[in-house]
PDB file of C-alpha atoms in Angstrom:
ATOM      1  CA  ALA A  75     113.534  73.804  99.127  1.00 49.00           C
ATOM      2  CA  PRO A  76     114.394  75.206  95.711  1.00 46.00           C
ATOM      3  CA  LEU A  77     114.279  72.790  92.832  1.00 47.00           C
ATOM      4  CA  ILE A  78     117.673  72.560  91.083  1.00 47.00           C
ATOM      5  CA  ILE A  79     117.645  71.236  87.568  1.00 47.00           C
ATOM      6  CA  GLY A  80     120.960  70.008  86.216  1.00 46.00           C
ATOM      7  CA  VAL A  81     121.665  71.175  82.681  1.00 43.00           C
ATOM      8  CA  ALA A  82     124.406  69.499  80.688  1.00 43.00           C
ATOM      9  CA  ILE A  83     126.301  72.091  78.707  1.00 41.00           C
ATOM     10  CA  GLN A  84     128.598  70.903  75.955  1.00 46.00           C
ATOM     11  CA  VAL A  85     131.705  73.054  75.869  1.00 45.00           C
ATOM     12  CA  ILE A  86     133.266  73.191  72.428  1.00 50.00           C
ATOM     13  CA  GLU A  87     136.920  74.052  72.383  1.00 56.00           C
ATOM     14  CA  MET A  88     137.595  76.224  69.364  1.00 61.00           C
ATOM     15  CA  HIS A  89     141.322  75.749  69.044  1.00 86.00           C
ATOM     16  CA  LYS A  90     141.571  75.573  65.253  1.00 97.00           C
ATOM     17  CA  ARG A  91     141.855  78.635  63.054  1.00 98.00           C
ATOM     18  CA  LEU A  92     139.731  79.106  59.930  1.00 98.00           C
ATOM     19  CA  ILE A  93     140.205  81.826  57.340  1.00 98.00           C
ATOM     20  CA  ILE A  94     137.471  82.172  54.734  1.00 98.00           C
ATOM     21  CA  ASN A  95     139.091  84.559  52.280  1.00 99.00           C
ATOM     22  CA  ALA A  96     137.101  86.276  49.540  1.00 98.00           C
ATOM     23  CA  ASP A  97     139.333  86.779  46.513  1.00 98.00           C
ATOM     24  CA  ASP A  98     138.857  89.558  43.907  1.00 98.00           C
ATOM     25  CA  PHE A  99     138.079  92.582  46.129  1.00 98.00           C
ATOM     26  CA  GLY A 100     138.043  95.532  43.745  1.00 98.00           C
ATOM     27  CA  LEU A 101     137.250  93.531  40.604  1.00 98.00           C
ATOM     28  CA  CYS A 102     134.088  95.646  40.258  1.00 98.00           C
ATOM     29  CA  PRO A 103     131.552  97.259  42.614  1.00 98.00           C
ATOM     30  CA  ALA A 104     129.251  94.209  42.714  1.00 98.00           C
ATOM     31  CA  GLN A 105     132.152  91.974  43.723  1.00 98.00           C
ATOM     32  CA  SER A 106     133.311  94.369  46.427  1.00 98.00           C
ATOM     33  CA  TYR A 107     129.801  94.893  47.790  1.00 98.00           C
ATOM     34  CA  GLY A 108     129.259  91.113  47.881  1.00 98.00           C
ATOM     35  CA  ILE A 109     132.447  90.597  49.860  1.00 98.00           C
ATOM     36  CA  VAL A 110     131.525  93.274  52.389  1.00 98.00           C
ATOM     37  CA  GLU A 111     128.048  91.760  52.729  1.00 98.00           C
ATOM     38  CA  ALA A 112     129.534  88.309  53.392  1.00 98.00           C
ATOM     39  CA  PHE A 113     131.939  89.818  55.942  1.00 98.00           C
ATOM     40  CA  GLU A 114     129.356  91.893  57.815  1.00 98.00           C
ATOM     41  CA  HIS A 115     126.502  89.370  57.684  1.00 98.00           C
ATOM     42  CA  GLY A 116     128.259  86.073  57.034  1.00 98.00           C
ATOM     43  CA  VAL A 117     131.378  84.019  57.624  1.00 98.00           C
ATOM     44  CA  VAL A 118     133.885  85.652  55.288  1.00 98.00           C
ATOM     45  CA  SER A 119     136.751  86.696  57.567  1.00 98.00           C
ATOM     46  CA  SER A 120     139.223  88.222  55.114  1.00 98.00           C
ATOM     47  CA  THR A 121     139.630  89.435  51.540  1.00 99.00           C
ATOM     48  CA  THR A 122     142.368  90.152  48.995  1.00 99.00           C
ATOM     49  CA  ALA A 123     142.411  93.143  46.656  1.00 99.00           C
ATOM     50  CA  MET A 124     143.192  93.426  42.932  1.00 98.00           C
ATOM     51  CA  VAL A 125     145.017  96.745  42.855  1.00 98.00           C
ATOM     52  CA  ASN A 126     145.397  96.801  39.047  1.00 98.00           C
ATOM     53  CA  SER A 127     141.610  96.841  38.598  1.00 98.00           C
ATOM     54  CA  PRO A 128     139.859 100.007  37.325  1.00 98.00           C
ATOM     55  CA  ALA A 129     137.396  99.594  40.226  1.00 98.00           C
ATOM     56  CA  ILE A 130     140.004  99.384  42.991  1.00 98.00           C
ATOM     57  CA  GLU A 131     139.467 102.967  44.179  1.00 98.00           C
ATOM     58  CA  HIS A 132     135.814 102.127  44.808  1.00 98.00           C
ATOM     59  CA  ALA A 133     136.979  99.154  46.891  1.00 98.00           C
ATOM     60  CA  ALA A 134     139.339 101.409  48.859  1.00 98.00           C
ATOM     61  CA  TRP A 135     136.447 103.816  49.472  1.00 98.00           C
ATOM     62  CA  LEU A 136     134.320 100.892  50.666  1.00 98.00           C
ATOM     63  CA  ALA A 137     137.108  99.587  52.902  1.00 98.00           C
ATOM     64  CA  LYS A 138     137.163 102.888  54.793  1.00 98.00           C
ATOM     65  CA  ARG A 139     133.542 102.261  55.737  1.00 98.00           C
ATOM     66  CA  PHE A 140     134.379  98.774  57.028  1.00 98.00           C
ATOM     67  CA  PRO A 141     137.738  99.286  58.761  1.00 97.00           C
ATOM     68  CA  ASP A 142     137.625  95.914  60.537  1.00 98.00           C
ATOM     69  CA  LEU A 143     137.763  94.020  57.224  1.00 98.00           C
ATOM     70  CA  PRO A 144     141.230  92.393  56.938  1.00 98.00           C
ATOM     71  CA  ILE A 145     142.581  92.982  53.424  1.00 99.00           C
ATOM     72  CA  GLY A 146     145.500  91.320  51.689  1.00 98.00           C
ATOM     73  CA  LEU A 147     147.084  91.699  48.261  1.00 99.00           C
ATOM     74  CA  HIS A 148     145.674  89.591  45.397  1.00 98.00           C
ATOM     75  CA  PHE A 149     148.770  89.613  43.152  1.00 98.00           C
ATOM     76  CA  VAL A 150     147.573  89.774  39.532  1.00 98.00           C
ATOM     77  CA  LEU A 151     149.578  88.522  36.540  1.00 98.00           C
ATOM     78  CA  SER A 152     146.765  87.092  34.410  1.00 98.00           C
ATOM     79  CA  TRP A 153     144.108  89.833  34.092  1.00 97.00           C
ATOM     80  CA  GLY A 154     143.863  93.522  33.295  1.00 98.00           C
ATOM     81  CA  LYS A 155     146.749  95.917  32.784  1.00 98.00           C
ATOM     82  CA  PRO A 156     149.959  95.706  34.826  1.00 98.00           C
ATOM     83  CA  LEU A 157     151.295  98.639  36.815  1.00 98.00           C
ATOM     84  CA  SER A 158     154.780  98.210  35.337  1.00 98.00           C
ATOM     85  CA  PRO A 159     155.797  97.568  31.689  1.00 98.00           C
ATOM     86  CA  LEU A 160     156.040  93.772  32.327  1.00 98.00           C
ATOM     87  CA  SER A 161     157.023  93.156  28.715  1.00 97.00           C
ATOM     88  CA  CYS A 162     157.540  89.422  29.306  1.00 98.00           C
ATOM     89  CA  LEU A 163     153.823  88.938  29.974  1.00 97.00           C
ATOM     90  CA  VAL A 164     151.670  91.581  28.278  1.00 98.00           C
ATOM     91  CA  ASN A 165     149.907  90.841  24.976  1.00 97.00           C
ATOM     92  CA  ALA A 166     149.723  93.073  21.901  1.00 97.00           C
ATOM     93  CA  GLN A 167     147.089  95.217  23.664  1.00 97.00           C
ATOM     94  CA  GLY A 168     149.391  95.764  26.647  1.00 97.00           C
ATOM     95  CA  GLU A 169     147.185  93.568  28.848  1.00 98.00           C
ATOM     96  CA  LEU A 170     147.675  90.468  30.964  1.00 98.00           C
ATOM     97  CA  ASP A 171     145.885  87.230  30.098  1.00 97.00           C
ATOM     98  CA  LYS A 172     145.976  83.511  30.793  1.00 95.00           C
ATOM     99  CA  SER A 173     148.980  82.974  28.511  1.00 97.00           C
ATOM    100  CA  ILE A 174     151.161  83.099  31.641  1.00 97.00           C
ATOM    101  CA  TRP A 175     151.112  79.293  31.922  1.00 97.00           C
ATOM    102  CA  GLN A 176     152.275  78.819  28.326  1.00 97.00           C
ATOM    103  CA  LYS A 177     154.946  81.490  28.715  1.00 97.00           C
ATOM    104  CA  ASN A 178     156.084  79.875  31.949  1.00 97.00           C
ATOM    105  CA  GLU A 179     156.500  76.519  30.189  1.00 96.00           C
ATOM    106  CA  GLN A 180     158.489  78.264  27.449  1.00 97.00           C
ATOM    107  CA  GLY A 181     160.790  79.843  30.026  1.00 97.00           C
ATOM    108  CA  LEU A 182     159.780  83.371  29.014  1.00 97.00           C
ATOM    109  CA  LEU A 183     159.027  84.771  32.486  1.00 97.00           C
ATOM    110  CA  VAL A 184     161.612  87.334  33.608  1.00 98.00           C
ATOM    111  CA  ALA A 185     162.097  87.282  37.383  1.00 98.00           C
ATOM    112  CA  ARG A 186     163.250  90.901  37.520  1.00 98.00           C
ATOM    113  CA  GLU A 187     160.084  92.084  35.738  1.00 98.00           C
ATOM    114  CA  ILE A 188     157.806  89.915  37.890  1.00 98.00           C
ATOM    115  CA  MET A 189     159.395  91.289  41.064  1.00 98.00           C
ATOM    116  CA  GLU A 190     159.010  94.880  39.850  1.00 98.00           C
ATOM    117  CA  GLU A 191     155.322  94.284  39.209  1.00 98.00           C
ATOM    118  CA  LEU A 192     154.912  92.715  42.660  1.00 98.00           C
ATOM    119  CA  ARG A 193     156.637  95.691  44.289  1.00 98.00           C
ATOM    120  CA  GLN A 194     154.448  98.152  42.399  1.00 98.00           C
ATOM    121  CA  GLN A 195     151.230  96.307  43.282  1.00 99.00           C
ATOM    122  CA  PHE A 196     152.349  96.148  46.924  1.00 99.00           C
ATOM    123  CA  ASP A 197     153.146  99.877  46.979  1.00 98.00           C
ATOM    124  CA  ARG A 198     149.816 100.701  45.311  1.00 98.00           C
ATOM    125  CA  PHE A 199     148.022  98.669  47.967  1.00 99.00           C
ATOM    126  CA  VAL A 200     149.696 100.657  50.752  1.00 98.00           C
ATOM    127  CA  THR A 201     148.855 103.945  49.010  1.00 98.00           C
ATOM    128  CA  LEU A 202     145.202 102.972  48.495  1.00 98.00           C
ATOM    129  CA  PHE A 203     144.458 101.364  51.851  1.00 98.00           C
ATOM    130  CA  GLY A 204     146.910 103.207  54.092  1.00 98.00           C
ATOM    131  CA  ARG A 205     148.264 100.005  55.650  1.00 98.00           C
ATOM    132  CA  LEU A 206     150.241  96.895  54.856  1.00 98.00           C
ATOM    133  CA  PRO A 207     148.307  93.969  53.361  1.00 98.00           C
ATOM    134  CA  SER A 208     147.423  91.234  55.836  1.00 98.00           C
ATOM    135  CA  HIS A 209     148.909  88.686  53.434  1.00 98.00           C
ATOM    136  CA  ILE A 210     149.614  87.873  49.791  1.00 98.00           C
ATOM    137  CA  ASP A 211     147.843  85.450  47.463  1.00 98.00           C
ATOM    138  CA  SER A 212     147.281  85.658  43.713  1.00 98.00           C
ATOM    139  CA  HIS A 213     144.729  85.678  40.918  1.00 98.00           C
ATOM    140  CA  HIS A 214     144.417  82.193  39.395  1.00 97.00           C
ATOM    141  CA  HIS A 215     147.014  81.003  41.971  1.00 98.00           C
ATOM    142  CA  VAL A 216     149.894  82.056  39.711  1.00 98.00           C
ATOM    143  CA  HIS A 217     152.213  82.530  42.710  1.00 98.00           C
ATOM    144  CA  MET A 218     152.295  78.737  43.109  1.00 98.00           C
ATOM    145  CA  LEU A 219     154.035  78.276  39.751  1.00 98.00           C
ATOM    146  CA  PRO A 220     157.455  76.766  40.586  1.00 97.00           C
ATOM    147  CA  SER A 221     159.239  79.623  38.827  1.00 97.00           C
ATOM    148  CA  LEU A 222     157.303  82.275  40.797  1.00 98.00           C
ATOM    149  CA  TYR A 223     156.777  80.763  44.234  1.00 98.00           C
ATOM    150  CA  PRO A 224     160.315  81.415  45.563  1.00 98.00           C
ATOM    151  CA  LEU A 225     160.098  85.056  44.412  1.00 98.00           C
ATOM    152  CA  VAL A 226     156.751  85.750  46.078  1.00 98.00           C
ATOM    153  CA  GLU A 227     157.725  83.832  49.215  1.00 98.00           C
ATOM    154  CA  ALA A 228     160.963  85.804  49.572  1.00 98.00           C
ATOM    155  CA  PHE A 229     159.045  89.065  49.137  1.00 98.00           C
ATOM    156  CA  ALA A 230     156.446  88.085  51.764  1.00 98.00           C
ATOM    157  CA  ARG A 231     159.203  87.139  54.200  1.00 98.00           C
ATOM    158  CA  GLN A 232     160.983  90.427  53.531  1.00 98.00           C
ATOM    159  CA  GLN A 233     157.780  92.342  54.301  1.00 98.00           C
ATOM    160  CA  GLY A 234     157.028  90.179  57.341  1.00 97.00           C
ATOM    161  CA  ILE A 235     153.552  89.250  56.141  1.00 98.00           C
ATOM    162  CA  ALA A 236     151.735  85.955  55.646  1.00 98.00           C
ATOM    163  CA  MET A 237     150.934  84.306  52.332  1.00 98.00           C
ATOM    164  CA  ARG A 238     148.622  81.653  50.947  1.00 98.00           C
ATOM    165  CA  ILE A 239     150.476  78.377  50.421  1.00 98.00           C
ATOM    166  CA  ASP A 240     148.756  75.551  48.553  1.00 98.00           C
ATOM    167  CA  ARG A 241     150.395  72.479  50.101  1.00 97.00           C
ATOM    168  CA  GLU A 242     149.100  70.244  47.291  1.00 97.00           C
ATOM    169  CA  GLU A 243     150.990  72.357  44.769  1.00 98.00           C
ATOM    170  CA  VAL A 244     154.055  72.273  47.027  1.00 98.00           C
ATOM    171  CA  ARG A 245     153.991  68.468  46.978  1.00 98.00           C
ATOM    172  CA  ARG A 246     153.194  68.233  43.272  1.00 97.00           C
ATOM    173  CA  HIS A 247     156.095  70.445  42.234  1.00 97.00           C
ATOM    174  CA  GLY A 248     158.509  69.519  45.015  1.00 98.00           C
ATOM    175  CA  LEU A 249     158.723  73.109  46.226  1.00 98.00           C
ATOM    176  CA  THR A 250     160.699  74.118  49.301  1.00 97.00           C
ATOM    177  CA  VAL A 251     158.728  76.189  51.828  1.00 98.00           C
ATOM    178  CA  ASN A 252     160.730  78.684  53.893  1.00 97.00           C
ATOM    179  CA  HIS A 253     157.855  80.781  55.247  1.00 97.00           C
ATOM    180  CA  GLU A 254     156.028  79.945  58.470  1.00 96.00           C
ATOM    181  CA  LEU A 255     153.296  82.564  58.177  1.00 98.00           C
ATOM    182  CA  SER A 256     150.578  80.539  56.467  1.00 98.00           C
ATOM    183  CA  CYS A 257     147.787  78.073  57.191  1.00 98.00           C
ATOM    184  CA  GLN A 258     148.655  74.406  57.390  1.00 97.00           C
ATOM    185  CA  ARG A 259     146.060  73.689  54.700  1.00 98.00           C
ATOM    186  CA  PHE A 260     144.526  75.649  51.826  1.00 98.00           C
ATOM    187  CA  ASP A 261     141.369  74.435  50.073  1.00 98.00           C
ATOM    188  CA  SER A 262     140.149  75.816  46.739  1.00 98.00           C
ATOM    189  CA  ARG A 263     137.169  73.473  46.302  1.00 98.00           C
ATOM    190  CA  PHE A 264     134.444  75.956  47.337  1.00 98.00           C
ATOM    191  CA  TYR A 265     134.109  76.826  43.668  1.00 97.00           C
ATOM    192  CA  GLY A 266     132.007  75.645  40.750  1.00 96.00           C
ATOM    193  CA  GLU A 267     128.441  75.095  39.656  1.00 94.00           C
ATOM    194  CA  SER A 268     127.333  72.723  42.442  1.00 95.00           C
ATOM    195  CA  LEU A 269     127.924  74.737  45.600  1.00 97.00           C
ATOM    196  CA  THR A 270     126.114  73.885  48.843  1.00 98.00           C
ATOM    197  CA  ARG A 271     126.479  74.567  52.549  1.00 98.00           C
ATOM    198  CA  ASP A 272     127.282  70.887  53.046  1.00 98.00           C
ATOM    199  CA  LEU A 273     130.181  71.165  50.588  1.00 98.00           C
ATOM    200  CA  LEU A 274     131.655  74.027  52.596  1.00 98.00           C
ATOM    201  CA  LEU A 275     131.322  72.080  55.839  1.00 98.00           C
ATOM    202  CA  GLN A 276     132.856  69.011  54.195  1.00 98.00           C
ATOM    203  CA  LEU A 277     136.036  71.011  53.627  1.00 98.00           C
ATOM    204  CA  LEU A 278     136.258  71.556  57.387  1.00 98.00           C
ATOM    205  CA  ASP A 279     135.617  67.872  58.050  1.00 98.00           C
ATOM    206  CA  ASP A 280     138.326  66.887  55.553  1.00 98.00           C
ATOM    207  CA  ALA A 281     140.793  69.225  57.284  1.00 98.00           C
ATOM    208  CA  ASN A 282     139.856  67.680  60.630  1.00 96.00           C
ATOM    209  CA  GLU A 283     140.663  64.239  59.251  1.00 97.00           C
ATOM    210  CA  GLN A 284     144.090  65.555  58.232  1.00 96.00           C
ATOM    211  CA  GLY A 285     144.665  66.802  61.780  1.00 96.00           C
ATOM    212  CA  VAL A 286     145.538  70.374  60.808  1.00 95.00           C
ATOM    213  CA  ASN A 287     145.069  73.301  63.186  1.00 96.00           C
ATOM    214  CA  SER A 288     144.665  76.039  60.576  1.00 98.00           C
ATOM    215  CA  LEU A 289     142.699  76.095  57.327  1.00 98.00           C
ATOM    216  CA  GLU A 290     142.156  78.688  54.613  1.00 98.00           C
ATOM    217  CA  ILE A 291     139.216  78.412  52.218  1.00 98.00           C
ATOM    218  CA  MET A 292     138.966  80.523  49.071  1.00 98.00           C
ATOM    219  CA  CYS A 293     135.664  82.023  47.937  1.00 98.00           C
ATOM    220  CA  HIS A 294     134.277  84.669  45.539  1.00 98.00           C
ATOM    221  CA  PRO A 295     130.927  85.968  46.879  1.00 98.00           C
ATOM    222  CA  ALA A 296     129.396  88.742  44.800  1.00 98.00           C
ATOM    223  CA  PHE A 297     126.288  90.514  43.687  1.00 98.00           C
ATOM    224  CA  ILE A 298     125.948  90.709  39.915  1.00 97.00           C
ATOM    225  CA  ASP A 299     126.575  93.783  37.773  1.00 96.00           C
ATOM    226  CA  LEU A 300     127.603  94.165  34.124  1.00 96.00           C
ATOM    227  CA  GLU A 301     131.269  93.533  34.925  1.00 94.00           C
ATOM    228  CA  VAL A 302     130.588  90.337  36.894  1.00 95.00           C
ATOM    229  CA  GLN A 303     128.414  89.130  34.025  1.00 95.00           C
ATOM    230  CA  ARG A 304     131.447  89.276  31.739  1.00 92.00           C
ATOM    231  CA  SER A 305     132.987  86.491  33.792  1.00 90.00           C
ATOM    232  CA  ALA A 306     132.112  82.929  32.850  1.00 90.00           C
ATOM    233  CA  TYR A 307     131.946  82.350  36.603  1.00 93.00           C
ATOM    234  CA  HIS A 308     129.198  84.810  37.551  1.00 95.00           C
ATOM    235  CA  GLN A 309     126.012  83.039  38.690  1.00 96.00           C
ATOM    236  CA  PRO A 310     127.901  80.852  41.226  1.00 97.00           C
ATOM    237  CA  ARG A 311     129.265  84.013  42.871  1.00 98.00           C
ATOM    238  CA  LEU A 312     125.698  84.865  43.875  1.00 97.00           C
ATOM    239  CA  THR A 313     125.206  81.301  45.126  1.00 98.00           C
ATOM    240  CA  GLU A 314     128.396  81.628  47.177  1.00 98.00           C
ATOM    241  CA  LEU A 315     127.049  84.822  48.721  1.00 98.00           C
ATOM    242  CA  ALA A 316     123.808  83.093  49.728  1.00 98.00           C
ATOM    243  CA  ILE A 317     125.652  80.171  51.326  1.00 98.00           C
ATOM    244  CA  LEU A 318     128.244  82.299  53.122  1.00 98.00           C
ATOM    245  CA  THR A 319     125.514  84.465  54.698  1.00 98.00           C
ATOM    246  CA  ASP A 320     123.481  81.462  55.893  1.00 98.00           C
ATOM    247  CA  PRO A 321     122.708  82.333  59.551  1.00 98.00           C
ATOM    248  CA  ALA A 322     123.241  78.710  60.625  1.00 98.00           C
ATOM    249  CA  LEU A 323     126.860  78.607  59.463  1.00 98.00           C
ATOM    250  CA  PRO A 324     128.664  80.264  62.415  1.00 98.00           C
ATOM    251  CA  GLU A 325     127.323  77.665  64.853  1.00 98.00           C
ATOM    252  CA  LEU A 326     128.075  74.791  62.459  1.00 98.00           C
ATOM    253  CA  ILE A 327     131.648  76.035  62.050  1.00 98.00           C
ATOM    254  CA  ALA A 328     132.116  76.445  65.799  1.00 97.00           C
ATOM    255  CA  ALA A 329     130.765  72.925  66.378  1.00 97.00           C
ATOM    256  CA  ARG A 330     133.720  71.636  64.348  1.00 97.00           C
ATOM    257  CA  GLY A 331     136.159  73.417  66.630  1.00 97.00           C
ATOM    258  CA  TYR A 332     137.029  76.323  64.329  1.00 97.00           C
ATOM    259  CA  CYS A 333     137.374  79.999  65.143  1.00 97.00           C
ATOM    260  CA  LEU A 334     137.073  82.427  62.231  1.00 98.00           C
ATOM    261  CA  THR A 335     140.092  84.697  61.888  1.00 98.00           C
ATOM    262  CA  SER A 336     142.446  86.309  59.352  1.00 98.00           C
ATOM    263  CA  TYR A 337     146.167  86.509  58.583  1.00 98.00           C
ATOM    264  CA  GLN A 338     146.392  89.836  60.411  1.00 97.00           C
ATOM    265  CA  GLY A 339     149.068  89.362  63.093  1.00 94.00           C
ATOM    266  CA  TRP A 340     149.375  85.688  62.169  1.00 96.00           C
ATOM    267  CA  GLN A 341     151.543  83.433  64.296  1.00 93.00           C
ATOM    268  CA  PRO A 342     152.647  79.915  63.244  1.00 89.00           C
ATOM    269  CA  SER A 343     150.626  76.981  64.621  1.00 74.00           C
TER     270      SER A 343
END
């Protein structure tokens, strides 16, 4: 008689959605190449593009070679040159900088100008990539400023696309959320000088403790070129890339009940 050996198989139900979004696509070639590497050979599942960057056409060229990469719009109001005049924000050199927070506190932001810049960046995205963005987020999280959030949210709703919503900022500022197309939790803590695989997994465990069914994690994986070196945050981008391409990560993520996905075709939880 044949010998039958019983094998216990643990079935893991992956019912929770995880987006690991790489910000800054198009910042420079090394950033864009790092993001594609982490998408093709790692756990990055989405990216967002800086369409006001001088290197954005290189990113668009690269995106054509990786058509499965979901790409959203990384709305920029604190770096580089705007696409519109944006006189309420530009400095004497006609560039954007981190003075946006001070100008916001002084009540100097002009909603009409901000919306024009958002429309122009959105239109440039469509021209460059030949499709709508999967979602909207922003450089330095400026869209979560209380004066800007309602504008960006209304625009995302009008376009029928998802957006990144930082629920901690919502609570801190008492914002009203009228958009269902977003994760239940956003975590920005995969950032800094002390990055490890365990830190990344801890973010998933923390979300599990909160009982959420969808989580977005921000990251910035990159190789290093001269442009990346100009950023104070350059060496950790290489560390991020190494962690996010760790071959053990997909199984460790699945073991926590998460399925990697993107905001493309997003439906509320």
